[in-house]
Amino acid sequence: MLYSVSQAAMMVTGKTHAVLTGDLVKSSRLTSDQSREAMDGLKSAACTFNAVYPEAIHKEMDTFRHDSWQLLLNNPVLAFRVALFLRCILKMKSSAGIKYDTRISIGIGSVDFVAENRISDSRGIAFTLSGRGLDGMKTAHLAFDGSFADADDWHDVSLGVVPLLDCVVTDWTPVESGVVSAALLGKTQVQTADYLLSKQEAVPTRQAIGDSLSRAHWGTVHDVLARLEKKIAGSLHAGYVQA
């Protein structure tokens, strides 16, 4: 089937993208206002990330129903960084009475076309993998699949590294999530204080910021993230993605 500009689609056959598909955790426990606030927060977070990493995200986040969303990345290397950032932005809004989080399924592969009006109407392997991954999630909050030729190595990542990373992120407190969200944007501890000032009333001291990063195991998470990004970049460069 042919797709034309009049159908509001951009042909990108063969181009590799990352697709993140997600939904709010236990959204049925949220009021309509809380759900709307969470979804607005995710859309705003995507814009913030794109401002720091220009053109990493294609246009804006697509949201549907009251608790689901999808994001298309032009730069697949940043997929895990975006996923962690989105979760941090939600988790930092949590309180004793309200818990915010989102499940995220990452899919990397080719994209046949991008529907410009609604990203969720697009088609391609990346979209299929991402959607299938979310459907298959039970208790996990983070999943990954990619159409890479070196499948055995990536299975180890999907079944071993990602679940462990998910466990660490799930345990982050609102304070830790806020501090890590700044670190994911590459901010120093001094810059983090200014960043948090724009998002919350209480701003931690530099010592408190350092302590929060330590409790969140940021050093280890940063190393894992760097290795994942290097591995994705290496696979893409070597042409490991299957059409």
Short mmCIF file of the C-alpha atoms (twelve columns), coordinates in Angstrom:
data_MODEL
# 
_entry.id   MODEL 
# 
loop_
_atom_site.group_PDB 
_atom_site.id 
_atom_site.type_symbol 
_atom_site.label_atom_id 
_atom_site.label_alt_id 
_atom_site.label_comp_id 
_atom_site.label_asym_id 
_atom_site.label_seq_id 
_atom_site.Cartn_x 
_atom_site.Cartn_y 
_atom_site.Cartn_z 
_atom_site.pdbx_PDB_model_num 
ATOM 1   C CA . MET A 1   0.000  0.000   0.000  1 
ATOM 2   C CA . LEU A 2   1.277  3.486   -0.837 1 
ATOM 3   C CA . TYR A 3   1.157  6.349   1.629  1 
ATOM 4   C CA . SER A 4   1.121  9.946   0.506  1 
ATOM 5   C CA . VAL A 5   1.670  13.288  2.177  1 
ATOM 6   C CA . SER A 6   -2.091 13.839  2.044  1 
ATOM 7   C CA . GLN A 7   -2.442 10.951  4.485  1 
ATOM 8   C CA . ALA A 8   -0.250 12.861  6.942  1 
ATOM 9   C CA . ALA A 9   2.428  10.177  6.905  1 
ATOM 10  C CA . MET A 10  6.175  10.505  6.491  1 
ATOM 11  C CA . MET A 11  7.866  7.596   4.748  1 
ATOM 12  C CA . VAL A 12  10.937 6.435   6.668  1 
ATOM 13  C CA . THR A 13  11.252 2.845   5.449  1 
ATOM 14  C CA . GLY A 14  14.375 1.122   6.735  1 
ATOM 15  C CA . LYS A 15  15.262 3.834   9.226  1 
ATOM 16  C CA . THR A 16  15.843 2.592   12.755 1 
ATOM 17  C CA . HIS A 17  13.946 4.195   15.601 1 
ATOM 18  C CA . ALA A 18  13.104 3.494   19.201 1 
ATOM 19  C CA . VAL A 19  9.482  3.447   20.305 1 
ATOM 20  C CA . LEU A 20  8.447  3.780   23.934 1 
ATOM 21  C CA . THR A 21  4.933  2.659   24.818 1 
ATOM 22  C CA . GLY A 22  3.616  3.059   28.333 1 
ATOM 23  C CA . ASP A 23  0.733  3.443   30.703 1 
ATOM 24  C CA . LEU A 24  0.221  4.726   34.236 1 
ATOM 25  C CA . VAL A 25  0.707  2.191   37.017 1 
ATOM 26  C CA . LYS A 26  -2.550 1.440   38.887 1 
ATOM 27  C CA . SER A 27  -4.328 4.269   37.092 1 
ATOM 28  C CA . SER A 28  -7.692 3.059   38.403 1 
ATOM 29  C CA . ARG A 29  -6.638 4.308   41.836 1 
ATOM 30  C CA . LEU A 30  -6.084 7.830   40.543 1 
ATOM 31  C CA . THR A 31  -8.745 10.487  40.282 1 
ATOM 32  C CA . SER A 32  -9.387 12.053  36.899 1 
ATOM 33  C CA . ASP A 33  -7.448 15.149  37.996 1 
ATOM 34  C CA . GLN A 34  -4.513 13.057  39.203 1 
ATOM 35  C CA . SER A 35  -4.472 11.037  35.991 1 
ATOM 36  C CA . ARG A 36  -4.569 14.198  33.884 1 
ATOM 37  C CA . GLU A 37  -1.772 15.747  35.951 1 
ATOM 38  C CA . ALA A 38  0.366  12.637  35.487 1 
ATOM 39  C CA . MET A 39  -0.167 12.527  31.727 1 
ATOM 40  C CA . ASP A 40  0.536  16.258  31.412 1 
ATOM 41  C CA . GLY A 41  3.690  15.696  33.438 1 
ATOM 42  C CA . LEU A 42  4.876  13.003  31.038 1 
ATOM 43  C CA . LYS A 43  4.274  15.200  27.987 1 
ATOM 44  C CA . SER A 44  6.118  18.081  29.637 1 
ATOM 45  C CA . ALA A 45  8.991  15.763  30.597 1 
ATOM 46  C CA . ALA A 46  9.368  14.655  26.980 1 
ATOM 47  C CA . CYS A 47  9.651  18.296  25.914 1 
ATOM 48  C CA . THR A 48  12.226 18.974  28.629 1 
ATOM 49  C CA . PHE A 49  14.316 16.014  27.517 1 
ATOM 50  C CA . ASN A 50  14.139 17.079  23.883 1 
ATOM 51  C CA . ALA A 51  15.332 20.558  24.815 1 
ATOM 52  C CA . VAL A 52  18.484 19.076  26.368 1 
ATOM 53  C CA . TYR A 53  18.964 16.448  23.643 1 
ATOM 54  C CA . PRO A 54  17.727 18.294  20.532 1 
ATOM 55  C CA . GLU A 55  15.742 16.270  17.998 1 
ATOM 56  C CA . ALA A 56  16.125 13.075  20.032 1 
ATOM 57  C CA . ILE A 57  12.321 12.802  20.131 1 
ATOM 58  C CA . HIS A 58  10.144 12.980  17.043 1 
ATOM 59  C CA . LYS A 59  7.596  15.754  17.593 1 
ATOM 60  C CA . GLU A 60  5.674  15.255  20.851 1 
ATOM 61  C CA . MET A 61  4.337  12.429  22.990 1 
ATOM 62  C CA . ASP A 62  1.081  10.882  21.791 1 
ATOM 63  C CA . THR A 63  -1.433 10.150  24.549 1 
ATOM 64  C CA . PHE A 64  -4.612 8.106   24.338 1 
ATOM 65  C CA . ARG A 65  -7.380 6.925   26.622 1 
ATOM 66  C CA . HIS A 66  -6.689 8.466   30.032 1 
ATOM 67  C CA . ASP A 67  -3.543 6.601   31.012 1 
ATOM 68  C CA . SER A 68  -1.587 5.479   27.933 1 
ATOM 69  C CA . TRP A 69  1.093  7.099   25.805 1 
ATOM 70  C CA . GLN A 70  3.619  6.509   23.036 1 
ATOM 71  C CA . LEU A 71  6.854  8.224   22.096 1 
ATOM 72  C CA . LEU A 72  8.979  7.931   18.956 1 
ATOM 73  C CA . LEU A 73  12.732 8.525   19.221 1 
ATOM 74  C CA . ASN A 74  14.859 9.597   16.299 1 
ATOM 75  C CA . ASN A 75  17.902 8.572   18.343 1 
ATOM 76  C CA . PRO A 76  17.495 4.976   19.616 1 
ATOM 77  C CA . VAL A 77  20.702 5.262   21.662 1 
ATOM 78  C CA . LEU A 78  18.870 7.445   24.184 1 
ATOM 79  C CA . ALA A 79  15.946 5.042   24.709 1 
ATOM 80  C CA . PHE A 80  16.838 3.912   28.225 1 
ATOM 81  C CA . ARG A 81  17.797 7.427   29.324 1 
ATOM 82  C CA . VAL A 82  14.407 8.746   28.209 1 
ATOM 83  C CA . ALA A 83  12.603 5.866   29.920 1 
ATOM 84  C CA . LEU A 84  14.335 6.464   33.241 1 
ATOM 85  C CA . PHE A 85  13.775 10.212  32.988 1 
ATOM 86  C CA . LEU A 86  10.035 9.803   32.413 1 
ATOM 87  C CA . ARG A 87  9.716  7.466   35.372 1 
ATOM 88  C CA . CYS A 88  11.697 9.854   37.579 1 
ATOM 89  C CA . ILE A 89  9.468  12.797  36.680 1 
ATOM 90  C CA . LEU A 90  6.387  10.848  37.713 1 
ATOM 91  C CA . LYS A 91  7.867  9.238   40.811 1 
ATOM 92  C CA . MET A 92  9.072  12.569  42.191 1 
ATOM 93  C CA . LYS A 93  5.414  13.673  42.319 1 
ATOM 94  C CA . SER A 94  4.479  10.801  44.641 1 
ATOM 95  C CA . SER A 95  3.444  11.323  48.241 1 
ATOM 96  C CA . ALA A 96  2.293  9.195   51.161 1 
ATOM 97  C CA . GLY A 97  -1.208 9.019   49.690 1 
ATOM 98  C CA . ILE A 98  -0.483 8.981   45.956 1 
ATOM 99  C CA . LYS A 99  1.991  6.797   44.086 1 
ATOM 100 C CA . TYR A 100 2.883  7.774   40.534 1 
ATOM 101 C CA . ASP A 101 4.804  5.612   38.078 1 
ATOM 102 C CA . THR A 102 4.535  4.380   34.510 1 
ATOM 103 C CA . ARG A 103 5.244  1.091   32.809 1 
ATOM 104 C CA . ILE A 104 7.493  1.494   29.763 1 
ATOM 105 C CA . SER A 105 8.214  -0.936  26.955 1 
ATOM 106 C CA . ILE A 106 11.095 -0.036  24.629 1 
ATOM 107 C CA . GLY A 107 11.207 -1.397  21.092 1 
ATOM 108 C CA . ILE A 108 14.033 -0.739  18.633 1 
ATOM 109 C CA . GLY A 109 13.759 -1.543  14.946 1 
ATOM 110 C CA . SER A 110 12.786 -0.270  11.546 1 
ATOM 111 C CA . VAL A 111 9.770  1.976   10.982 1 
ATOM 112 C CA . ASP A 112 7.690  1.774   7.811  1 
ATOM 113 C CA . PHE A 113 6.017  5.135   8.163  1 
ATOM 114 C CA . VAL A 114 5.285  7.762   10.782 1 
ATOM 115 C CA . ALA A 115 1.755  9.108   11.063 1 
ATOM 116 C CA . GLU A 116 2.349  12.787  11.697 1 
ATOM 117 C CA . ASN A 117 -1.032 13.499  13.298 1 
ATOM 118 C CA . ARG A 118 -0.942 10.556  15.736 1 
ATOM 119 C CA . ILE A 119 2.311  8.740   16.440 1 
ATOM 120 C CA . SER A 120 0.300  5.760   17.685 1 
ATOM 121 C CA . ASP A 121 -1.099 5.293   14.157 1 
ATOM 122 C CA . SER A 122 2.409  4.629   12.801 1 
ATOM 123 C CA . ARG A 123 3.653  1.220   11.684 1 
ATOM 124 C CA . GLY A 124 6.889  -0.730  11.806 1 
ATOM 125 C CA . ILE A 125 8.866  -3.332  13.733 1 
ATOM 126 C CA . ALA A 126 9.787  -0.854  16.469 1 
ATOM 127 C CA . PHE A 127 6.098  -0.132  17.136 1 
ATOM 128 C CA . THR A 128 5.224  -3.836  17.081 1 
ATOM 129 C CA . LEU A 129 7.976  -4.774  19.541 1 
ATOM 130 C CA . SER A 130 7.150  -1.925  21.890 1 
ATOM 131 C CA . GLY A 131 3.418  -2.633  21.954 1 
ATOM 132 C CA . ARG A 132 3.912  -6.378  22.303 1 
ATOM 133 C CA . GLY A 133 6.321  -5.807  25.170 1 
ATOM 134 C CA . LEU A 134 3.825  -3.697  27.094 1 
ATOM 135 C CA . ASP A 135 1.075  -6.280  26.572 1 
ATOM 136 C CA . GLY A 136 3.358  -8.959  27.975 1 
ATOM 137 C CA . MET A 137 4.338  -7.075  31.116 1 
ATOM 138 C CA . LYS A 138 2.904  -8.301  34.407 1 
ATOM 139 C CA . THR A 139 4.618  -6.953  37.520 1 
ATOM 140 C CA . ALA A 140 7.563  -5.308  35.729 1 
ATOM 141 C CA . HIS A 141 7.678  -1.589  34.941 1 
ATOM 142 C CA . LEU A 142 10.407 -1.681  32.282 1 
ATOM 143 C CA . ALA A 143 10.875 -3.937  29.261 1 
ATOM 144 C CA . PHE A 144 13.042 -3.969  26.149 1 
ATOM 145 C CA . ASP A 145 13.165 -5.742  22.809 1 
ATOM 146 C CA . GLY A 146 15.043 -4.994  19.605 1 
ATOM 147 C CA . SER A 147 15.286 -6.504  16.152 1 
ATOM 148 C CA . PHE A 148 19.038 -7.003  16.385 1 
ATOM 149 C CA . ALA A 149 20.876 -9.798  14.613 1 
ATOM 150 C CA . ASP A 150 23.024 -10.584 17.679 1 
ATOM 151 C CA . ALA A 151 19.886 -11.833 19.405 1 
ATOM 152 C CA . ASP A 152 21.557 -13.922 22.117 1 
ATOM 153 C CA . ASP A 153 23.463 -10.946 23.537 1 
ATOM 154 C CA . TRP A 154 20.346 -8.818  23.548 1 
ATOM 155 C CA . HIS A 155 18.298 -11.542 25.207 1 
ATOM 156 C CA . ASP A 156 20.730 -11.340 28.110 1 
ATOM 157 C CA . VAL A 157 20.063 -7.601  28.277 1 
ATOM 158 C CA . SER A 158 16.281 -8.004  28.057 1 
ATOM 159 C CA . LEU A 159 16.039 -10.867 30.538 1 
ATOM 160 C CA . GLY A 160 18.865 -9.928  32.913 1 
ATOM 161 C CA . VAL A 161 20.078 -6.330  32.872 1 
ATOM 162 C CA . VAL A 162 16.729 -4.598  32.294 1 
ATOM 163 C CA . PRO A 163 14.839 -6.391  35.124 1 
ATOM 164 C CA . LEU A 164 17.623 -5.520  37.575 1 
ATOM 165 C CA . LEU A 165 17.626 -1.907  36.409 1 
ATOM 166 C CA . ASP A 166 13.853 -1.872  36.811 1 
ATOM 167 C CA . CYS A 167 14.102 -3.086  40.413 1 
ATOM 168 C CA . VAL A 168 16.521 -0.296  41.292 1 
ATOM 169 C CA . VAL A 169 14.403 2.433   39.690 1 
ATOM 170 C CA . THR A 170 11.182 1.132   41.242 1 
ATOM 171 C CA . ASP A 171 12.677 1.573   44.721 1 
ATOM 172 C CA . TRP A 172 13.630 5.223   44.212 1 
ATOM 173 C CA . THR A 173 11.913 7.672   46.547 1 
ATOM 174 C CA . PRO A 174 10.403 10.946  45.264 1 
ATOM 175 C CA . VAL A 175 13.505 12.844  46.454 1 
ATOM 176 C CA . GLU A 176 15.897 10.379  44.830 1 
ATOM 177 C CA . SER A 177 13.841 10.412  41.633 1 
ATOM 178 C CA . GLY A 178 14.016 14.190  41.450 1 
ATOM 179 C CA . VAL A 179 17.772 14.267  41.902 1 
ATOM 180 C CA . VAL A 180 18.356 11.450  39.401 1 
ATOM 181 C CA . SER A 181 16.117 13.174  36.840 1 
ATOM 182 C CA . ALA A 182 18.555 16.085  36.910 1 
ATOM 183 C CA . ALA A 183 21.555 13.764  36.630 1 
ATOM 184 C CA . LEU A 184 19.981 12.123  33.578 1 
ATOM 185 C CA . LEU A 185 19.993 15.548  31.927 1 
ATOM 186 C CA . GLY A 186 23.686 15.903  32.699 1 
ATOM 187 C CA . LYS A 187 23.280 18.543  35.421 1 
ATOM 188 C CA . THR A 188 25.877 19.147  38.121 1 
ATOM 189 C CA . GLN A 189 24.888 19.205  41.785 1 
ATOM 190 C CA . VAL A 190 24.811 23.018  41.729 1 
ATOM 191 C CA . GLN A 191 22.614 23.020  38.631 1 
ATOM 192 C CA . THR A 192 20.428 20.348  40.209 1 
ATOM 193 C CA . ALA A 193 19.466 22.684  43.053 1 
ATOM 194 C CA . ASP A 194 18.263 25.335  40.590 1 
ATOM 195 C CA . TYR A 195 16.495 22.676  38.528 1 
ATOM 196 C CA . LEU A 196 14.609 21.325  41.547 1 
ATOM 197 C CA . LEU A 197 13.725 24.838  42.694 1 
ATOM 198 C CA . SER A 198 11.543 25.174  39.596 1 
ATOM 199 C CA . LYS A 199 9.760  21.905  40.342 1 
ATOM 200 C CA . GLN A 200 9.238  21.756  44.095 1 
ATOM 201 C CA . GLU A 201 9.164  23.921  47.178 1 
ATOM 202 C CA . ALA A 202 11.904 22.274  49.232 1 
ATOM 203 C CA . VAL A 203 15.336 22.363  47.609 1 
ATOM 204 C CA . PRO A 204 17.951 19.936  49.006 1 
ATOM 205 C CA . THR A 205 21.459 21.062  49.888 1 
ATOM 206 C CA . ARG A 206 24.430 19.924  47.828 1 
ATOM 207 C CA . GLN A 207 25.199 17.384  50.545 1 
ATOM 208 C CA . ALA A 208 21.640 16.077  50.431 1 
ATOM 209 C CA . ILE A 209 21.799 15.858  46.645 1 
ATOM 210 C CA . GLY A 210 24.981 13.816  46.861 1 
ATOM 211 C CA . ASP A 211 23.461 11.560  49.515 1 
ATOM 212 C CA . SER A 212 20.346 11.004  47.386 1 
ATOM 213 C CA . LEU A 213 22.427 10.064  44.358 1 
ATOM 214 C CA . SER A 214 24.351 7.613   46.524 1 
ATOM 215 C CA . ARG A 215 21.179 6.011   47.926 1 
ATOM 216 C CA . ALA A 216 19.797 5.737   44.390 1 
ATOM 217 C CA . HIS A 217 22.990 3.894   43.330 1 
ATOM 218 C CA . TRP A 218 23.406 6.512   40.616 1 
ATOM 219 C CA . GLY A 219 27.049 5.641   40.027 1 
ATOM 220 C CA . THR A 220 26.126 2.066   39.116 1 
ATOM 221 C CA . VAL A 221 23.014 3.085   37.188 1 
ATOM 222 C CA . HIS A 222 25.063 5.626   35.236 1 
ATOM 223 C CA . ASP A 223 27.607 2.957   34.303 1 
ATOM 224 C CA . VAL A 224 24.880 0.527   33.216 1 
ATOM 225 C CA . LEU A 225 23.180 3.261   31.207 1 
ATOM 226 C CA . ALA A 226 26.444 4.195   29.495 1 
ATOM 227 C CA . ARG A 227 27.096 0.564   28.575 1 
ATOM 228 C CA . LEU A 228 23.580 0.133   27.219 1 
ATOM 229 C CA . GLU A 229 23.926 3.256   25.101 1 
ATOM 230 C CA . LYS A 230 27.313 2.127   23.811 1 
ATOM 231 C CA . LYS A 231 25.913 -1.319  22.989 1 
ATOM 232 C CA . ILE A 232 22.953 0.107   21.086 1 
ATOM 233 C CA . ALA A 233 25.218 2.490   19.181 1 
ATOM 234 C CA . GLY A 234 27.582 -0.365  18.343 1 
ATOM 235 C CA . SER A 235 24.793 -2.578  17.060 1 
ATOM 236 C CA . LEU A 236 23.384 0.206   14.905 1 
ATOM 237 C CA . HIS A 237 26.807 1.113   13.533 1 
ATOM 238 C CA . ALA A 238 27.598 -2.507  12.712 1 
ATOM 239 C CA . GLY A 239 24.324 -2.910  10.878 1 
ATOM 240 C CA . TYR A 240 22.930 -5.472  13.275 1 
ATOM 241 C CA . VAL A 241 19.355 -4.311  12.929 1 
ATOM 242 C CA . GLN A 242 17.288 -6.685  10.841 1 
ATOM 243 C CA . ALA A 243 14.973 -5.167  8.227  1 
# 
